[in-house]
Structures are given as C-alpha cells and as structure tokens.
mmCIF file of C-alpha atoms and ligand atoms in Angstrom:
data_model
loop_
_atom_site.group_PDB
_atom_site.id
_atom_site.type_symbol
_atom_site.label_atom_id
_atom_site.label_comp_id
_atom_site.label_asym_id
_atom_site.label_seq_id
_atom_site.Cartn_x
_atom_site.Cartn_y
_atom_site.Cartn_z
ATOM 1 C CA GLN A 30 -14.858 -168.461 -4.240
ATOM 2 C CA ASN A 31 -14.264 -164.970 -5.556
ATOM 3 C CA ALA A 32 -15.917 -161.940 -4.008
ATOM 4 C CA ILE A 33 -15.313 -160.037 -7.243
ATOM 5 C CA SER A 34 -14.542 -161.362 -10.662
ATOM 6 C CA ILE A 35 -14.108 -158.802 -13.419
ATOM 7 C CA ARG A 36 -13.598 -159.716 -17.057
ATOM 8 C CA ASN A 37 -12.659 -157.484 -19.967
ATOM 9 C CA LEU A 38 -14.063 -154.360 -18.347
ATOM 10 C CA ARG A 39 -14.005 -151.368 -20.657
ATOM 11 C CA LYS A 40 -15.152 -147.818 -20.178
ATOM 12 C CA THR A 41 -15.186 -144.973 -22.636
ATOM 13 C CA TYR A 42 -16.727 -141.801 -21.206
ATOM 14 C CA ALA A 43 -19.159 -139.726 -23.233
ATOM 15 C CA ASN A 44 -16.398 -137.240 -24.062
ATOM 16 C CA GLY A 45 -14.435 -140.051 -25.763
ATOM 17 C CA HIS A 46 -11.961 -140.572 -22.936
ATOM 18 C CA VAL A 47 -11.005 -144.262 -22.643
ATOM 19 C CA ALA A 48 -10.712 -144.852 -18.903
ATOM 20 C CA LEU A 49 -10.598 -148.700 -18.837
ATOM 21 C CA LYS A 50 -9.012 -150.755 -21.595
ATOM 22 C CA GLY A 51 -10.079 -154.312 -20.778
ATOM 23 C CA VAL A 52 -9.564 -154.970 -17.080
ATOM 24 C CA ASP A 53 -9.508 -158.517 -15.627
ATOM 25 C CA LEU A 54 -9.441 -158.753 -11.862
ATOM 26 C CA ASP A 55 -10.268 -161.355 -9.211
ATOM 27 C CA VAL A 56 -10.630 -160.683 -5.519
ATOM 28 C CA LYS A 57 -10.999 -163.712 -3.252
ATOM 29 C CA GLU A 58 -13.565 -163.905 -0.523
ATOM 30 C CA ASN A 59 -12.161 -162.639 2.818
ATOM 31 C CA ASP A 60 -9.240 -160.945 1.095
ATOM 32 C CA PHE A 61 -7.969 -157.513 2.016
ATOM 33 C CA PHE A 62 -7.173 -156.172 -1.415
ATOM 34 C CA ALA A 63 -5.665 -152.906 -2.642
ATOM 35 C CA LEU A 64 -6.111 -151.349 -6.032
ATOM 36 C CA LEU A 65 -3.092 -149.110 -6.452
ATOM 37 C CA GLY A 66 -2.265 -146.610 -9.137
ATOM 38 C CA PRO A 67 -1.600 -142.967 -9.931
ATOM 39 C CA ASN A 68 -4.303 -140.332 -10.238
ATOM 40 C CA GLY A 69 -6.342 -140.803 -13.369
ATOM 41 C CA ALA A 70 -5.441 -144.502 -13.711
ATOM 42 C CA GLY A 71 -9.063 -145.680 -13.581
ATOM 43 C CA LYS A 72 -9.517 -146.770 -9.949
ATOM 44 C CA SER A 73 -12.632 -144.708 -9.245
ATOM 45 C CA THR A 74 -14.101 -145.760 -12.576
ATOM 46 C CA ILE A 75 -13.805 -149.434 -11.588
ATOM 47 C CA ILE A 76 -15.411 -148.728 -8.220
ATOM 48 C CA GLY A 77 -18.120 -146.663 -9.863
ATOM 49 C CA ILE A 78 -18.963 -149.541 -12.176
ATOM 50 C CA ILE A 79 -18.946 -152.145 -9.383
ATOM 51 C CA SER A 80 -21.245 -149.943 -7.326
ATOM 52 C CA THR A 81 -23.457 -149.453 -10.406
ATOM 53 C CA LEU A 82 -23.088 -145.668 -10.461
ATOM 54 C CA VAL A 83 -21.274 -145.765 -13.782
ATOM 55 C CA ASN A 84 -22.243 -147.923 -16.763
ATOM 56 C CA ALA A 85 -19.529 -150.077 -18.252
ATOM 57 C CA SER A 86 -19.014 -149.903 -22.004
ATOM 58 C CA ASP A 87 -18.192 -153.620 -22.139
ATOM 59 C CA GLY A 88 -17.252 -156.570 -19.937
ATOM 60 C CA SER A 89 -18.724 -158.406 -16.983
ATOM 61 C CA ILE A 90 -18.643 -158.312 -13.203
ATOM 62 C CA LYS A 91 -19.532 -161.157 -10.876
ATOM 63 C CA ILE A 92 -20.131 -160.509 -7.203
ATOM 64 C CA PHE A 93 -19.822 -163.700 -5.111
ATOM 65 C CA GLY A 94 -20.192 -165.753 -8.255
ATOM 66 C CA LYS A 95 -23.286 -164.064 -9.646
ATOM 67 C CA ASP A 96 -23.427 -161.766 -12.614
ATOM 68 C CA ALA A 97 -23.989 -158.316 -11.144
ATOM 69 C CA ALA A 98 -26.026 -157.006 -14.077
ATOM 70 C CA SER A 99 -28.591 -159.809 -13.943
ATOM 71 C CA HIS A 100 -28.590 -160.066 -10.115
ATOM 72 C CA LEU A 101 -28.473 -156.360 -9.396
ATOM 73 C CA HIS A 102 -30.461 -156.437 -6.166
ATOM 74 C CA GLU A 103 -28.354 -159.237 -4.694
ATOM 75 C CA ALA A 104 -25.144 -157.529 -5.769
ATOM 76 C CA LYS A 105 -26.200 -154.305 -4.082
ATOM 77 C CA GLN A 106 -27.121 -156.119 -0.866
ATOM 78 C CA SER A 107 -23.703 -157.774 -0.661
ATOM 79 C CA LEU A 108 -21.856 -154.539 -1.275
ATOM 80 C CA GLY A 109 -21.007 -151.543 0.893
ATOM 81 C CA VAL A 110 -19.274 -148.627 -0.808
ATOM 82 C CA VAL A 111 -17.419 -145.717 0.730
ATOM 83 C CA PRO A 112 -16.965 -143.149 -2.038
ATOM 84 C CA GLN A 113 -14.118 -140.689 -2.064
ATOM 85 C CA GLU A 114 -16.305 -137.599 -1.964
ATOM 86 C CA ILE A 115 -18.575 -136.892 0.957
ATOM 87 C CA ASN A 116 -22.039 -137.254 -0.500
ATOM 88 C CA PHE A 117 -24.522 -136.976 2.344
ATOM 89 C CA SER A 118 -26.585 -133.919 3.110
ATOM 90 C CA GLN A 119 -24.824 -131.437 5.354
ATOM 91 C CA PHE A 120 -28.141 -130.564 6.982
ATOM 92 C CA GLU A 121 -29.272 -134.053 7.870
ATOM 93 C CA LYS A 122 -28.613 -135.433 11.338
ATOM 94 C CA VAL A 123 -25.942 -138.078 11.753
ATOM 95 C CA ALA A 124 -28.317 -140.843 12.877
ATOM 96 C CA ASP A 125 -30.802 -140.006 10.110
ATOM 97 C CA ILE A 126 -28.111 -140.395 7.463
ATOM 98 C CA VAL A 127 -27.444 -143.951 8.600
ATOM 99 C CA MET A 128 -31.158 -144.732 9.133
ATOM 100 C CA THR A 129 -31.982 -143.529 5.616
ATOM 101 C CA GLN A 130 -29.360 -145.858 4.207
ATOM 102 C CA ALA A 131 -30.745 -148.732 6.285
ATOM 103 C CA GLY A 132 -34.104 -148.002 4.675
ATOM 104 C CA TYR A 133 -32.611 -148.253 1.186
ATOM 105 C CA TYR A 134 -31.530 -151.777 2.071
ATOM 106 C CA GLY A 135 -34.949 -152.748 3.343
ATOM 107 C CA LEU A 136 -34.092 -152.696 7.050
ATOM 108 C CA LYS A 137 -37.060 -151.513 9.059
ATOM 109 C CA GLY A 138 -38.080 -150.389 12.530
ATOM 110 C CA SER A 139 -36.118 -151.710 15.457
ATOM 111 C CA LEU A 140 -33.613 -153.576 13.279
ATOM 112 C CA ALA A 141 -32.731 -150.363 11.425
ATOM 113 C CA ARG A 142 -32.384 -148.553 14.750
ATOM 114 C CA GLU A 143 -30.245 -151.309 16.282
ATOM 115 C CA ARG A 144 -27.889 -151.387 13.315
ATOM 116 C CA THR A 145 -27.618 -147.608 13.248
ATOM 117 C CA GLU A 146 -26.703 -147.584 16.924
ATOM 118 C CA LYS A 147 -24.268 -150.481 16.502
ATOM 119 C CA TYR A 148 -22.294 -148.861 13.687
ATOM 120 C CA LEU A 149 -22.385 -145.319 15.051
ATOM 121 C CA LYS A 150 -20.952 -146.752 18.283
ATOM 122 C CA LYS A 151 -18.324 -148.801 16.468
ATOM 123 C CA LEU A 152 -17.194 -145.687 14.614
ATOM 124 C CA ASP A 153 -17.255 -143.565 17.725
ATOM 125 C CA LEU A 154 -20.062 -141.298 16.501
ATOM 126 C CA TRP A 155 -22.894 -142.239 18.825
ATOM 127 C CA ASP A 156 -22.432 -139.061 20.884
ATOM 128 C CA LYS A 157 -22.897 -137.071 17.664
ATOM 129 C CA ARG A 158 -26.079 -138.837 16.556
ATOM 130 C CA ASP A 159 -28.292 -135.750 16.888
ATOM 131 C CA ASN A 160 -25.805 -133.345 15.296
ATOM 132 C CA ARG A 161 -26.191 -132.138 11.757
ATOM 133 C CA SER A 162 -23.409 -133.606 9.665
ATOM 134 C CA ARG A 163 -21.968 -130.228 8.733
ATOM 135 C CA MET A 164 -20.949 -129.866 12.409
ATOM 136 C CA LEU A 165 -18.636 -132.885 12.153
ATOM 137 C CA SER A 166 -14.883 -132.715 11.623
ATOM 138 C CA GLY A 167 -13.429 -134.135 8.404
ATOM 139 C CA GLY A 168 -12.390 -137.311 10.183
ATOM 140 C CA MET A 169 -15.850 -137.780 11.675
ATOM 141 C CA LYS A 170 -17.406 -137.381 8.244
ATOM 142 C CA ARG A 171 -15.145 -140.142 6.939
ATOM 143 C CA ARG A 172 -16.202 -142.390 9.792
ATOM 144 C CA LEU A 173 -19.843 -141.588 9.114
ATOM 145 C CA MET A 174 -19.363 -142.695 5.499
ATOM 146 C CA ILE A 175 -18.033 -146.023 6.796
ATOM 147 C CA ALA A 176 -20.866 -146.485 9.314
ATOM 148 C CA ARG A 177 -23.376 -145.814 6.561
ATOM 149 C CA ALA A 178 -21.716 -148.331 4.228
ATOM 150 C CA LEU A 179 -21.842 -151.059 6.897
ATOM 151 C CA VAL A 180 -25.401 -150.690 8.179
ATOM 152 C CA HIS A 181 -26.713 -153.586 6.056
ATOM 153 C CA GLU A 182 -23.669 -155.705 7.014
ATOM 154 C CA PRO A 183 -22.386 -156.311 3.487
ATOM 155 C CA ARG A 184 -20.032 -159.224 2.763
ATOM 156 C CA LEU A 185 -17.864 -156.916 0.689
ATOM 157 C CA LEU A 186 -16.747 -153.400 1.594
ATOM 158 C CA ILE A 187 -15.189 -151.169 -1.057
ATOM 159 C CA LEU A 188 -13.482 -147.937 -0.075
ATOM 160 C CA ASP A 189 -12.191 -145.321 -2.500
ATOM 161 C CA GLU A 190 -9.148 -143.568 -0.994
ATOM 162 C CA PRO A 191 -10.532 -143.930 2.541
ATOM 163 C CA THR A 192 -7.713 -142.083 4.280
ATOM 164 C CA ALA A 193 -6.952 -139.339 1.756
ATOM 165 C CA GLY A 194 -6.401 -136.117 3.671
ATOM 166 C CA VAL A 195 -6.877 -137.842 7.034
ATOM 167 C CA ASP A 196 -4.359 -137.215 9.807
ATOM 168 C CA ILE A 197 -2.019 -140.001 10.859
ATOM 169 C CA GLU A 198 -3.774 -140.800 14.123
ATOM 170 C CA LEU A 199 -7.178 -141.260 12.546
ATOM 171 C CA ARG A 200 -5.579 -143.138 9.668
ATOM 172 C CA ARG A 201 -4.156 -145.688 12.103
ATOM 173 C CA SER A 202 -7.446 -146.107 13.939
ATOM 174 C CA MET A 203 -9.281 -146.545 10.618
ATOM 175 C CA TRP A 204 -6.727 -149.180 9.628
ATOM 176 C CA GLU A 205 -7.319 -151.064 12.863
ATOM 177 C CA PHE A 206 -11.051 -150.878 12.415
ATOM 178 C CA LEU A 207 -10.854 -152.194 8.839
ATOM 179 C CA GLN A 208 -8.582 -155.030 9.930
ATOM 180 C CA GLU A 209 -11.061 -155.987 12.621
ATOM 181 C CA ILE A 210 -14.025 -156.197 10.259
ATOM 182 C CA ASN A 211 -11.864 -158.105 7.767
ATOM 183 C CA ARG A 212 -10.985 -160.634 10.485
ATOM 184 C CA ASN A 213 -14.688 -160.972 11.150
ATOM 185 C CA GLY A 214 -15.219 -162.106 7.574
ATOM 186 C CA THR A 215 -15.822 -158.994 5.467
ATOM 187 C CA THR A 216 -13.917 -158.860 2.192
ATOM 188 C CA ILE A 217 -12.277 -155.465 1.782
ATOM 189 C CA VAL A 218 -11.133 -153.709 -1.360
ATOM 190 C CA LEU A 219 -9.633 -150.266 -1.149
ATOM 191 C CA THR A 220 -7.985 -147.913 -3.556
ATOM 192 C CA THR A 221 -5.050 -145.911 -2.406
ATOM 193 C CA HIS A 222 -2.043 -144.162 -3.739
ATOM 194 C CA TYR A 223 -0.162 -144.656 -0.486
ATOM 195 C CA LEU A 224 1.974 -147.775 -0.849
ATOM 196 C CA GLU A 225 2.453 -147.689 2.924
ATOM 197 C CA GLU A 226 -1.285 -148.076 3.431
ATOM 198 C CA ALA A 227 -1.456 -151.103 1.150
ATOM 199 C CA GLU A 228 1.652 -152.513 2.782
ATOM 200 C CA SER A 229 0.201 -152.245 6.283
ATOM 201 C CA LEU A 230 -3.169 -153.712 5.432
ATOM 202 C CA CYS A 231 -3.406 -155.723 2.293
ATOM 203 C CA ARG A 232 -2.661 -159.307 1.344
ATOM 204 C CA ASN A 233 -3.104 -158.910 -2.388
ATOM 205 C CA ILE A 234 -2.844 -155.974 -4.762
ATOM 206 C CA ALA A 235 -3.341 -154.920 -8.311
ATOM 207 C CA ILE A 236 -1.664 -151.931 -9.885
ATOM 208 C CA ILE A 237 -3.585 -150.081 -12.551
ATOM 209 C CA ASP A 238 -2.110 -147.554 -14.934
ATOM 210 C CA HIS A 239 -3.766 -145.840 -17.899
ATOM 211 C CA GLY A 240 -6.798 -148.106 -17.641
ATOM 212 C CA GLN A 241 -4.885 -151.385 -17.596
ATOM 213 C CA ILE A 242 -3.816 -153.776 -14.860
ATOM 214 C CA VAL A 243 -0.026 -153.817 -14.951
ATOM 215 C CA GLU A 244 0.588 -155.987 -11.866
ATOM 216 C CA ASN A 245 -1.546 -158.399 -9.848
ATOM 217 C CA THR A 246 0.231 -160.147 -7.025
ATOM 218 C CA SER A 247 0.544 -160.624 -3.289
ATOM 219 C CA MET A 248 1.795 -157.721 -1.217
ATOM 220 C CA ARG A 249 4.655 -159.922 -0.046
ATOM 221 C CA ALA A 250 5.797 -160.665 -3.594
ATOM 222 C CA LEU A 251 5.548 -156.995 -4.550
ATOM 223 C CA LEU A 252 7.718 -155.954 -1.612
ATOM 224 C CA GLY A 253 10.282 -158.582 -2.610
ATOM 225 C CA LYS A 254 10.593 -156.890 -6.000
ATOM 226 C CA LEU A 255 11.099 -153.342 -4.721
HETATM 227 P P1 ADP B 310 -21.051 -141.368 -18.698
HETATM 228 O O1 ADP B 310 -20.462 -141.590 -20.050
HETATM 229 O O2 ADP B 310 -20.715 -142.470 -17.727
HETATM 230 O O3 ADP B 310 -22.499 -141.010 -18.713
HETATM 231 P P2 ADP B 310 -20.235 -138.609 -18.723
HETATM 232 O O4 ADP B 310 -19.131 -138.550 -19.713
HETATM 233 O O5 ADP B 310 -21.600 -138.217 -19.145
HETATM 234 O O6 ADP B 310 -20.260 -140.086 -18.068
HETATM 235 O O7 ADP B 310 -19.761 -137.721 -17.486
HETATM 236 C C1 ADP B 310 -20.430 -137.693 -16.258
HETATM 237 C C2 ADP B 310 -20.057 -136.399 -15.556
HETATM 238 O O8 ADP B 310 -18.618 -136.343 -15.247
HETATM 239 C C3 ADP B 310 -20.327 -135.197 -16.408
HETATM 240 O O9 ADP B 310 -20.953 -134.229 -15.611
HETATM 241 C C4 ADP B 310 -18.966 -134.768 -16.876
HETATM 242 O O10 ADP B 310 -18.935 -133.374 -17.058
HETATM 243 C C5 ADP B 310 -18.065 -135.122 -15.729
HETATM 244 N N1 ADP B 310 -16.657 -135.258 -16.220
HETATM 245 C C6 ADP B 310 -16.271 -135.045 -17.463
HETATM 246 N N2 ADP B 310 -14.961 -135.234 -17.612
HETATM 247 C C7 ADP B 310 -14.491 -135.585 -16.411
HETATM 248 C C8 ADP B 310 -13.194 -135.929 -15.932
HETATM 249 N N3 ADP B 310 -12.116 -135.925 -16.692
HETATM 250 N N4 ADP B 310 -13.084 -136.285 -14.643
HETATM 251 C C9 ADP B 310 -14.172 -136.304 -13.862
HETATM 252 N N5 ADP B 310 -15.404 -135.987 -14.257
HETATM 253 C C10 ADP B 310 -15.563 -135.610 -15.519
HETATM 254 P P1 ADP B 311 -8.459 -142.651 -10.530
HETATM 255 O O1 ADP B 311 -9.577 -142.996 -9.601
HETATM 256 O O2 ADP B 311 -7.453 -143.762 -10.675
HETATM 257 O O3 ADP B 311 -7.794 -141.346 -10.199
HETATM 258 P P2 ADP B 311 -10.570 -142.234 -12.473
HETATM 259 O O4 ADP B 311 -11.249 -143.544 -12.614
HETATM 260 O O5 ADP B 311 -11.203 -141.187 -11.640
HETATM 261 O O6 ADP B 311 -9.060 -142.483 -12.006
HETATM 262 O O7 ADP B 311 -10.359 -141.597 -13.913
HETATM 263 C C1 ADP B 311 -9.802 -142.339 -14.994
HETATM 264 C C2 ADP B 311 -9.715 -141.413 -16.194
HETATM 265 O O8 ADP B 311 -11.026 -141.131 -16.677
HETATM 266 C C3 ADP B 311 -9.087 -140.064 -15.875
HETATM 267 O O9 ADP B 311 -8.329 -139.677 -17.007
HETATM 268 C C4 ADP B 311 -10.301 -139.141 -15.685
HETATM 269 O O10 ADP B 311 -9.982 -137.815 -16.006
HETATM 270 C C5 ADP B 311 -11.290 -139.729 -16.654
HETATM 271 N N1 ADP B 311 -12.679 -139.538 -16.213
HETATM 272 C C6 ADP B 311 -13.202 -139.865 -15.019
HETATM 273 N N2 ADP B 311 -14.514 -139.602 -14.976
HETATM 274 C C7 ADP B 311 -14.829 -139.083 -16.186
HETATM 275 C C8 ADP B 311 -16.036 -138.613 -16.787
HETATM 276 N N3 ADP B 311 -17.172 -138.618 -16.110
HETATM 277 N N4 ADP B 311 -15.969 -138.155 -18.040
HETATM 278 C C9 ADP B 311 -14.827 -138.169 -18.719
HETATM 279 N N5 ADP B 311 -13.651 -138.616 -18.228
HETATM 280 C C10 ADP B 311 -13.657 -139.062 -16.974
#
C-alpha cells in the first residue's frame, strides 16, 4: 500500500503565484523517499499541504489509503513533520516542548512522559531536558525538532531539508538515525537539494521543478543516468 498518494495537486498562493501545477506522487509504505529540486520548486508547499498547514487549491491526498481531507484526525496521527524553520518557543524547556506535542496527540500522563524520555534519549538530548531551548546549539535544535515529530510514533515521518546548515558530523549521525527508524518500519520522506544526501539514504526519488514533477524513479536508476 502507499503511505502517500497525491493526485493533481495544485496550489496558487493568494498573491497569484502558481506554486504547484498538478502534482501526482506515490510513496510506498516503508520507503525512504527524497523529493529533490531547486529552491522555489514547490517542495515546502507540498509538505505544507500534506501537513495541513497550507490549503491546496485543487487535488487530493491519501495517507495510508485514506483521503486526508475527510480523515484529518487519522492523517495527523499517522504523520510526523519536521519543518525547515525552527518553530518552538525559545523560552520553553526542552522536555516541555516534547511533552506539549505529546499532548496535542492525546498522549497523557506516564505515557507522555515515557515517550518524551525515550525520544529525548534517542536524540541525545536527555541531559538537556531542563534547559530552555534557546540554550541549545543549532544541531541540538534540529534534533529536538525530530524528537518532537516522533513522540506519537507516526508511521510516516516527513522532513523538510533536515540537514540544511548542519555540519558534516551531525549530518552523518542524523542519517544513521533516520536509517534506523526506517528499518524499524517508519516511512520517511525528505526534501533536500543535496543529491549526495538522497544518494546515501533514499530508495526512490522525485524531482520537482517549477511546480511539476519532472522525474520519478529509483535512486539506482537515476544514478545510472548521470
Ligand atoms: P495562502 O494563499 O496559502 O493563504 P498567502 O498567500 O496568504 O498563503 O501567504 C501566506 C504568507 O506567506 C503571507 O504572510 C505572505 O506574505 C507570505 N509570502 C508571500 N509570498 C511569499 C513567498 N514568495 N515565499 C514565502 N512566503 C511568502
Ligand atoms: P521549495 O520548498 O522547493 O524551495 P516552496 O514550496 O517554498 O519551494 O515555494 C514554491 C514557490 O512558491 C516559490 O516560488 C515561492 O516563492 C512561492 N511561495 C511559497 N510560499 C508562498 C506564499 N505564502 N505566498 C506566495 N508565494 C509563495
């Protein structure tokens, strides 16, 4: 079955800019998938629509076979999103940021605390749990975004440029971490403009340019063409 199935997705922003011109895209369950393309191609717009932060102008999205618009709650529960911009409060404590997110997903009491501990430990942030997030380094903030996106153990994790501006060492450890959770059954979709990142991680890719999918193939087949 498909984790994501997008048909004829269109987006025209309020200022008249046409960001998506009819996108069709399928991502299989358990895939590690990259959405590649230059700046301005429409990658963040697609992610924004999947994560219901942006309204599509037309088209449909199914998440694990169910129409996302009519099964919004279920879609949100199966989805973890790591946006490109850091969007948590700089004054909140690290553990509270993850606990708050757990609350949004209906996790309560000891379960919320257990999950918060589990993912802060996995992302090597447990020692920082009582720090305010503004005290964290850039790399730690990235990892906090990932911990927060995983606290409800979504079947599908979407990351928008997860390693942009991250140093090579952290990039490699993030890659290993993502591969591990993918092996454990989480479908992963990431956007990147580093071909090397897609090459190291992904089985299948789509290339988007000017709001249209221009290539949709396996990483292996793409490399054969280059
Ligand atoms: P929507 O049509 O989805 O409601 P809007 O066009 O209202 O989106 O824009 C949402 C926000 O993004 C606005 O604050 C707008 O100023 C800002 N914005 C406008 N143009 C751009 C752009 N080219 N890139 C990123 N953000 C933009
Ligand atoms: P990418 O993530 O591939 O860099 P985006 O999805 O952010 O691309 O943007 C696609 C196009 O839509 C760009 O030309 C961008 O300037 C424009 N855009 C993005 N957000 C808005 C907005 N809120 N209002 C108007 N235009 C936008």
